Amino acid sequence: MNGDPGEAGGRPPLRTRVVLGEAAAARRASPDPVRADLAEQTPVGEALVKGLVRAQLALAIRLSLVVAAGLGALPLLFAVAPAVGRVKVLGVNLPWLLLGLFSFPFLLGVGWAYVRWAERNEQDFTAVIRRPEA
Amino acid sequence: MNPYVVPGLVVVVLVTIGIGAYGLRFARTTSDFLVASRSVSPSWNAAAISGEYLSAASFLGVAGLVLRYGVDVLWYPVGFAAGYLALLLFVAAPLRRSGAFTLPDFCQVRLRSPLLRRLATVFVVFIGCLYLVPQLQGAGLTFTTVTGAPYEWGALLVGVVVTANVALGGMRAITFVQAFQYWLKLTALAVPVIFLVLQWQSDGRPAVTPPTGSVFATSTTVVVQQDAVLDGITEVHAGQELSFAAGDRVPEVSSVDDNRGAAWLLPGGDASLFATYSLILATFLGTMGLPHVLVRFYTNPDGASARRTTLVVLGLVGLFYLLPTLYGVLGRVYTPQLLMTGQTDAVVLLLPEAALGGGHLGQFLGALVTAGALAAFLSTSSGLLTSVAGVVFTDILHAERGGSVRDFRLATVLAAVLPLGLSLYVSNMDVSRVVGLAFAVAASSFCPLLVLGIWWRGLTDVGAAAGILAGGGAAMTAVLLTVMGPPLDGRYAQLIAQPAAWTVPLAFVVMVAGSLLTKRRIPSDIGATMLRLHAPEELRL
């Protein structure tokens, strides 16, 4: 490989430098009509992006409230009503079952719902952007 | 000594080096080295993230804590898993779309501030070390427990294997190694637990919390390690041997802090609500700020696959965390002597032989869990080292002036020396507690930075730096006080021992207030940045 620009006698160097984060490279991407509409921040483009961000954030917050209510309230519940801790299901105290067993499928279920709905939000956004182009 | 242990450990180390060397054949350029050329499939990637995440604290520490303290500490595994849900909801896809490889990169992309970048570098290195030292120590302690060889050899062995593997193979190799180690760790806990539960059934289901207090399942000899008082009456001295017959009650030892009877079985033993919520905040929000977790997201091809990968990770990690609890509970029946010695972290290693007897089955399963423990040290420390080395490579060696593979190797060695040295000279730090503290620092520094940076246009570099310094700095001070300072007592001790409940809100408040006061510093291209973080890649924006 002839990588040294000086040695190459004026030809552009063949080697490309790897830049971590690729931030600069992505920002200089080639112009594209769709990109221009959004990235030049016309009021319409700006409103669309804000709408998407708001929808995704609202979804994330709603689901974290579900977790806060479902899991986060448990220590308080156990403190306020100690009798709950003494309830036995199949010979095991309820707090052990709730924390040791059921919390994990619960978290997974919430995550699954989030992925589904977040992807739907993105599809809606894509559809709005693409419609005028089609 | 168990004859299967040494072959088991040798196999794990050889397979790790072997997969690393196999990966090396593909690692030709710096980008292969660091980001695996993005050719890693989501299922491999998810197994690798899980393999990297499940450290000594998860593999050994959680079972040990459950054995000792009971139901209250189940918040550790729940929080360790729930951290991935918070990561999924608030960070995964936008972070991948930002193109940031490390946390300092994210500061650069989002806020364009070299100063903030440097501050983030300091925190990444601090959190990395805080997490790496106990891994190496855990390795040393396991080595001592199992082979009887000196502690330093275990820490050095793991340290050198990990450094060599990261320096030679880079991340491509690490991805396959980590994925292998997830499945190894899961198998190493899941297979023995089947036999343990069957044994417990055939023993007539001995009670976990007998009404008269825990009893010895077999006749046991306990060697006293330090002077203590048994049951508040009998004084014993270091070196003394105490013999107990099967069915004898396990005495309470003054020098060991543990929960007995109802305090173990029912919530709210001695953990206060403040400490519980502090732990919940630290673990739920800390995961997204751990340097070795974020690096992995760069190996996803796009934001949507980053989300799916995180979901698979949540499933894999949740599956794993079902197991340590069982070890802790069965340890109550079969290894109650650990409650006297206080070495509860060893329960996973000792339980198979204690429950199944010293026959071939017990020894073989004992070797299997030991191999799993080694995998836990190897994988987490490899991941941490890769990420700390990545930061040292870009931000301290300034590799953008022509980063070479040789520089990355140098960065790896530099990043390994300090924690390795510390782990040899500081040996009284408690593994699971230090890991919990690392979560608290991450939750009080990087969590607000990521969440506000991704979702709030108003964040400024000054606000972010102030928030990280206030919240992260406070958490860091609390950690240093806890680890190195004198033992604290009184009503403020909890605020230092479990700082997250006040440092996380502090970081958020200072970050928001600081940003509102410096509105003029909001980056002018914020619209474009938000677009890039949130718009799906299929638009090719």
PDB file of N, CA, C and O in Angstrom, chain A residues 38-73:
ATOM      1  N   LEU A  38     -35.214  18.712   6.527  1.00  0.00           N
ATOM      2  CA  LEU A  38     -35.213  18.627   7.981  1.00  0.00           C
ATOM      3  C   LEU A  38     -34.019  19.351   8.592  1.00  0.00           C
ATOM      4  O   LEU A  38     -34.151  20.101   9.539  1.00  0.00           O
ATOM      5  N   ALA A  39     -32.845  19.120   7.983  1.00  0.00           N
ATOM      6  CA  ALA A  39     -31.623  19.578   8.633  1.00  0.00           C
ATOM      7  C   ALA A  39     -31.455  21.087   8.511  1.00  0.00           C
ATOM      8  O   ALA A  39     -30.774  21.694   9.323  1.00  0.00           O
ATOM      9  N   GLU A  40     -32.040  21.692   7.493  1.00  0.00           N
ATOM     10  CA  GLU A  40     -31.941  23.146   7.404  1.00  0.00           C
ATOM     11  C   GLU A  40     -32.924  23.814   8.344  1.00  0.00           C
ATOM     12  O   GLU A  40     -33.034  25.032   8.380  1.00  0.00           O
ATOM     13  N   GLN A  41     -33.629  22.987   9.055  1.00  0.00           N
ATOM     14  CA  GLN A  41     -34.486  23.461  10.122  1.00  0.00           C
ATOM     15  C   GLN A  41     -35.505  24.506   9.674  1.00  0.00           C
ATOM     16  O   GLN A  41     -35.602  25.591  10.224  1.00  0.00           O
ATOM     17  N   THR A  42     -36.179  24.142   8.613  1.00  0.00           N
ATOM     18  CA  THR A  42     -37.374  24.910   8.292  1.00  0.00           C
ATOM     19  C   THR A  42     -38.342  24.673   9.437  1.00  0.00           C
ATOM     20  O   THR A  42     -38.241  23.654  10.126  1.00  0.00           O
ATOM     21  N   PRO A  43     -39.252  25.624   9.681  1.00  0.00           N
ATOM     22  CA  PRO A  43     -40.178  25.454  10.806  1.00  0.00           C
ATOM     23  C   PRO A  43     -40.896  24.111  10.752  1.00  0.00           C
ATOM     24  O   PRO A  43     -41.107  23.470  11.780  1.00  0.00           O
ATOM     25  N   VAL A  44     -41.238  23.664   9.547  1.00  0.00           N
ATOM     26  CA  VAL A  44     -41.947  22.391   9.426  1.00  0.00           C
ATOM     27  C   VAL A  44     -41.068  21.245   9.892  1.00  0.00           C
ATOM     28  O   VAL A  44     -41.473  20.392  10.693  1.00  0.00           O
ATOM     29  N   GLY A  45     -39.820  21.228   9.376  1.00  0.00           N
ATOM     30  CA  GLY A  45     -38.897  20.157   9.747  1.00  0.00           C
ATOM     31  C   GLY A  45     -38.661  20.137  11.238  1.00  0.00           C
ATOM     32  O   GLY A  45     -38.696  19.088  11.886  1.00  0.00           O
ATOM     33  N   GLU A  46     -38.446  21.312  11.810  1.00  0.00           N
ATOM     34  CA  GLU A  46     -38.188  21.438  13.236  1.00  0.00           C
ATOM     35  C   GLU A  46     -39.357  20.880  14.052  1.00  0.00           C
ATOM     36  O   GLU A  46     -39.170  20.124  15.002  1.00  0.00           O
ATOM     37  N   ALA A  47     -40.584  21.240  13.613  1.00  0.00           N
ATOM     38  CA  ALA A  47     -41.770  20.781  14.343  1.00  0.00           C
ATOM     39  C   ALA A  47     -41.894  19.261  14.267  1.00  0.00           C
ATOM     40  O   ALA A  47     -42.259  18.604  15.243  1.00  0.00           O
ATOM     41  N   LEU A  48     -41.557  18.698  13.085  1.00  0.00           N
ATOM     42  CA  LEU A  48     -41.637  17.241  12.933  1.00  0.00           C
ATOM     43  C   LEU A  48     -40.701  16.546  13.905  1.00  0.00           C
ATOM     44  O   LEU A  48     -41.086  15.593  14.580  1.00  0.00           O
ATOM     45  N   VAL A  49     -39.448  17.033  13.970  1.00  0.00           N
ATOM     46  CA  VAL A  49     -38.472  16.394  14.851  1.00  0.00           C
ATOM     47  C   VAL A  49     -38.909  16.541  16.302  1.00  0.00           C
ATOM     48  O   VAL A  49     -38.860  15.588  17.084  1.00  0.00           O
ATOM     49  N   LYS A  50     -39.364  17.755  16.645  1.00  0.00           N
ATOM     50  CA  LYS A  50     -39.820  17.953  18.028  1.00  0.00           C
ATOM     51  C   LYS A  50     -40.958  16.998  18.360  1.00  0.00           C
ATOM     52  O   LYS A  50     -41.017  16.457  19.471  1.00  0.00           O
ATOM     53  N   GLY A  51     -41.854  16.794  17.393  1.00  0.00           N
ATOM     54  CA  GLY A  51     -42.967  15.876  17.625  1.00  0.00           C
ATOM     55  C   GLY A  51     -42.484  14.464  17.881  1.00  0.00           C
ATOM     56  O   GLY A  51     -42.954  13.792  18.801  1.00  0.00           O
ATOM     57  N   LEU A  52     -41.492  14.034  17.091  1.00  0.00           N
ATOM     58  CA  LEU A  52     -40.961  12.677  17.262  1.00  0.00           C
ATOM     59  C   LEU A  52     -40.306  12.536  18.632  1.00  0.00           C
ATOM     60  O   LEU A  52     -40.562  11.574  19.371  1.00  0.00           O
ATOM     61  N   VAL A  53     -39.459  13.525  18.972  1.00  0.00           N
ATOM     62  CA  VAL A  53     -38.756  13.460  20.260  1.00  0.00           C
ATOM     63  C   VAL A  53     -39.770  13.426  21.397  1.00  0.00           C
ATOM     64  O   VAL A  53     -39.648  12.634  22.335  1.00  0.00           O
ATOM     65  N   ARG A  54     -40.803  14.265  21.286  1.00  0.00           N
ATOM     66  CA  ARG A  54     -41.807  14.322  22.346  1.00  0.00           C
ATOM     67  C   ARG A  54     -42.540  12.983  22.463  1.00  0.00           C
ATOM     68  O   ARG A  54     -42.772  12.489  23.562  1.00  0.00           O
ATOM     69  N   ALA A  55     -42.894  12.402  21.322  1.00  0.00           N
ATOM     70  CA  ALA A  55     -43.618  11.125  21.353  1.00  0.00           C
ATOM     71  C   ALA A  55     -42.764  10.038  22.006  1.00  0.00           C
ATOM     72  O   ALA A  55     -43.252   9.268  22.849  1.00  0.00           O
ATOM     73  N   GLN A  56     -41.486   9.987  21.614  1.00  0.00           N
ATOM     74  CA  GLN A  56     -40.617   8.941  22.169  1.00  0.00           C
ATOM     75  C   GLN A  56     -40.389   9.158  23.657  1.00  0.00           C
ATOM     76  O   GLN A  56     -40.359   8.210  24.436  1.00  0.00           O
ATOM     77  N   LEU A  57     -40.206  10.419  24.052  1.00  0.00           N
ATOM     78  CA  LEU A  57     -39.967  10.707  25.466  1.00  0.00           C
ATOM     79  C   LEU A  57     -41.206  10.379  26.294  1.00  0.00           C
ATOM     80  O   LEU A  57     -41.111   9.780  27.369  1.00  0.00           O
ATOM     81  N   ALA A  58     -42.390  10.751  25.755  1.00  0.00           N
ATOM     82  CA  ALA A  58     -43.625  10.466  26.486  1.00  0.00           C
ATOM     83  C   ALA A  58     -43.780   8.963  26.681  1.00  0.00           C
ATOM     84  O   ALA A  58     -44.148   8.494  27.763  1.00  0.00           O
ATOM     85  N   LEU A  59     -43.450   8.199  25.641  1.00  0.00           N
ATOM     86  CA  LEU A  59     -43.544   6.747  25.731  1.00  0.00           C
ATOM     87  C   LEU A  59     -42.595   6.220  26.808  1.00  0.00           C
ATOM     88  O   LEU A  59     -42.982   5.420  27.674  1.00  0.00           O
ATOM     89  N   ALA A  60     -41.332   6.710  26.779  1.00  0.00           N
ATOM     90  CA  ALA A  60     -40.340   6.239  27.756  1.00  0.00           C
ATOM     91  C   ALA A  60     -40.781   6.591  29.170  1.00  0.00           C
ATOM     92  O   ALA A  60     -40.663   5.774  30.086  1.00  0.00           O
ATOM     93  N   ILE A  61     -41.306   7.807  29.345  1.00  0.00           N
ATOM     94  CA  ILE A  61     -41.714   8.226  30.695  1.00  0.00           C
ATOM     95  C   ILE A  61     -42.917   7.416  31.167  1.00  0.00           C
ATOM     96  O   ILE A  61     -42.965   6.959  32.312  1.00  0.00           O
ATOM     97  N   ARG A  62     -43.879   7.204  30.268  1.00  0.00           N
ATOM     98  CA  ARG A  62     -45.043   6.403  30.666  1.00  0.00           C
ATOM     99  C   ARG A  62     -44.620   5.021  31.141  1.00  0.00           C
ATOM    100  O   ARG A  62     -45.063   4.538  32.176  1.00  0.00           O
ATOM    101  N   LEU A  63     -43.710   4.393  30.372  1.00  0.00           N
ATOM    102  CA  LEU A  63     -43.308   3.041  30.759  1.00  0.00           C
ATOM    103  C   LEU A  63     -42.457   3.054  32.024  1.00  0.00           C
ATOM    104  O   LEU A  63     -42.519   2.115  32.824  1.00  0.00           O
ATOM    105  N   SER A  64     -41.665   4.130  32.239  1.00  0.00           N
ATOM    106  CA  SER A  64     -40.922   4.139  33.514  1.00  0.00           C
ATOM    107  C   SER A  64     -41.867   4.340  34.685  1.00  0.00           C
ATOM    108  O   SER A  64     -41.588   3.843  35.774  1.00  0.00           O
ATOM    109  N   LEU A  65     -42.978   5.038  34.459  1.00  0.00           N
ATOM    110  CA  LEU A  65     -43.957   5.150  35.544  1.00  0.00           C
ATOM    111  C   LEU A  65     -44.582   3.787  35.851  1.00  0.00           C
ATOM    112  O   LEU A  65     -44.845   3.466  37.008  1.00  0.00           O
ATOM    113  N   VAL A  66     -44.777   2.989  34.803  1.00  0.00           N
ATOM    114  CA  VAL A  66     -45.290   1.632  35.030  1.00  0.00           C
ATOM    115  C   VAL A  66     -44.328   0.863  35.930  1.00  0.00           C
ATOM    116  O   VAL A  66     -44.728   0.195  36.894  1.00  0.00           O
ATOM    117  N   VAL A  67     -43.021   0.975  35.631  1.00  0.00           N
ATOM    118  CA  VAL A  67     -42.022   0.263  36.445  1.00  0.00           C
ATOM    119  C   VAL A  67     -41.970   0.849  37.852  1.00  0.00           C
ATOM    120  O   VAL A  67     -41.889   0.116  38.841  1.00  0.00           O
ATOM    121  N   ALA A  68     -42.051   2.187  37.951  1.00  0.00           N
ATOM    122  CA  ALA A  68     -42.006   2.811  39.268  1.00  0.00           C
ATOM    123  C   ALA A  68     -43.193   2.344  40.113  1.00  0.00           C
ATOM    124  O   ALA A  68     -43.046   2.078  41.308  1.00  0.00           O
ATOM    125  N   ALA A  69     -44.367   2.224  39.474  1.00  0.00           N
ATOM    126  CA  ALA A  69     -45.535   1.776  40.215  1.00  0.00           C
ATOM    127  C   ALA A  69     -45.441   0.284  40.528  1.00  0.00           C
ATOM    128  O   ALA A  69     -45.772  -0.155  41.626  1.00  0.00           O
ATOM    129  N   GLY A  70     -44.984  -0.500  39.559  1.00  0.00           N
ATOM    130  CA  GLY A  70     -44.974  -1.954  39.722  1.00  0.00           C
ATOM    131  C   GLY A  70     -43.861  -2.449  40.620  1.00  0.00           C
ATOM    132  O   GLY A  70     -44.054  -3.355  41.425  1.00  0.00           O
ATOM    133  N   LEU A  71     -42.664  -1.883  40.484  1.00  0.00           N
ATOM    134  CA  LEU A  71     -41.523  -2.351  41.282  1.00  0.00           C
ATOM    135  C   LEU A  71     -41.137  -1.340  42.349  1.00  0.00           C
ATOM    136  O   LEU A  71     -40.903  -1.687  43.491  1.00  0.00           O
ATOM    137  N   GLY A  72     -41.064  -0.062  41.942  1.00  0.00           N
ATOM    138  CA  GLY A  72     -40.555   0.969  42.844  1.00  0.00           C
ATOM    139  C   GLY A  72     -41.414   1.158  44.077  1.00  0.00           C
ATOM    140  O   GLY A  72     -40.928   1.591  45.122  1.00  0.00           O
ATOM    141  N   ALA A  73     -42.695   0.824  43.969  1.00  0.00           N
ATOM    142  CA  ALA A  73     -43.573   1.018  45.122  1.00  0.00           C
ATOM    143  C   ALA A  73     -43.456  -0.122  46.123  1.00  0.00           C
ATOM    144  O   ALA A  73     -43.964  -0.017  47.240  1.00  0.00           O
TER     145      ALA A  73
END
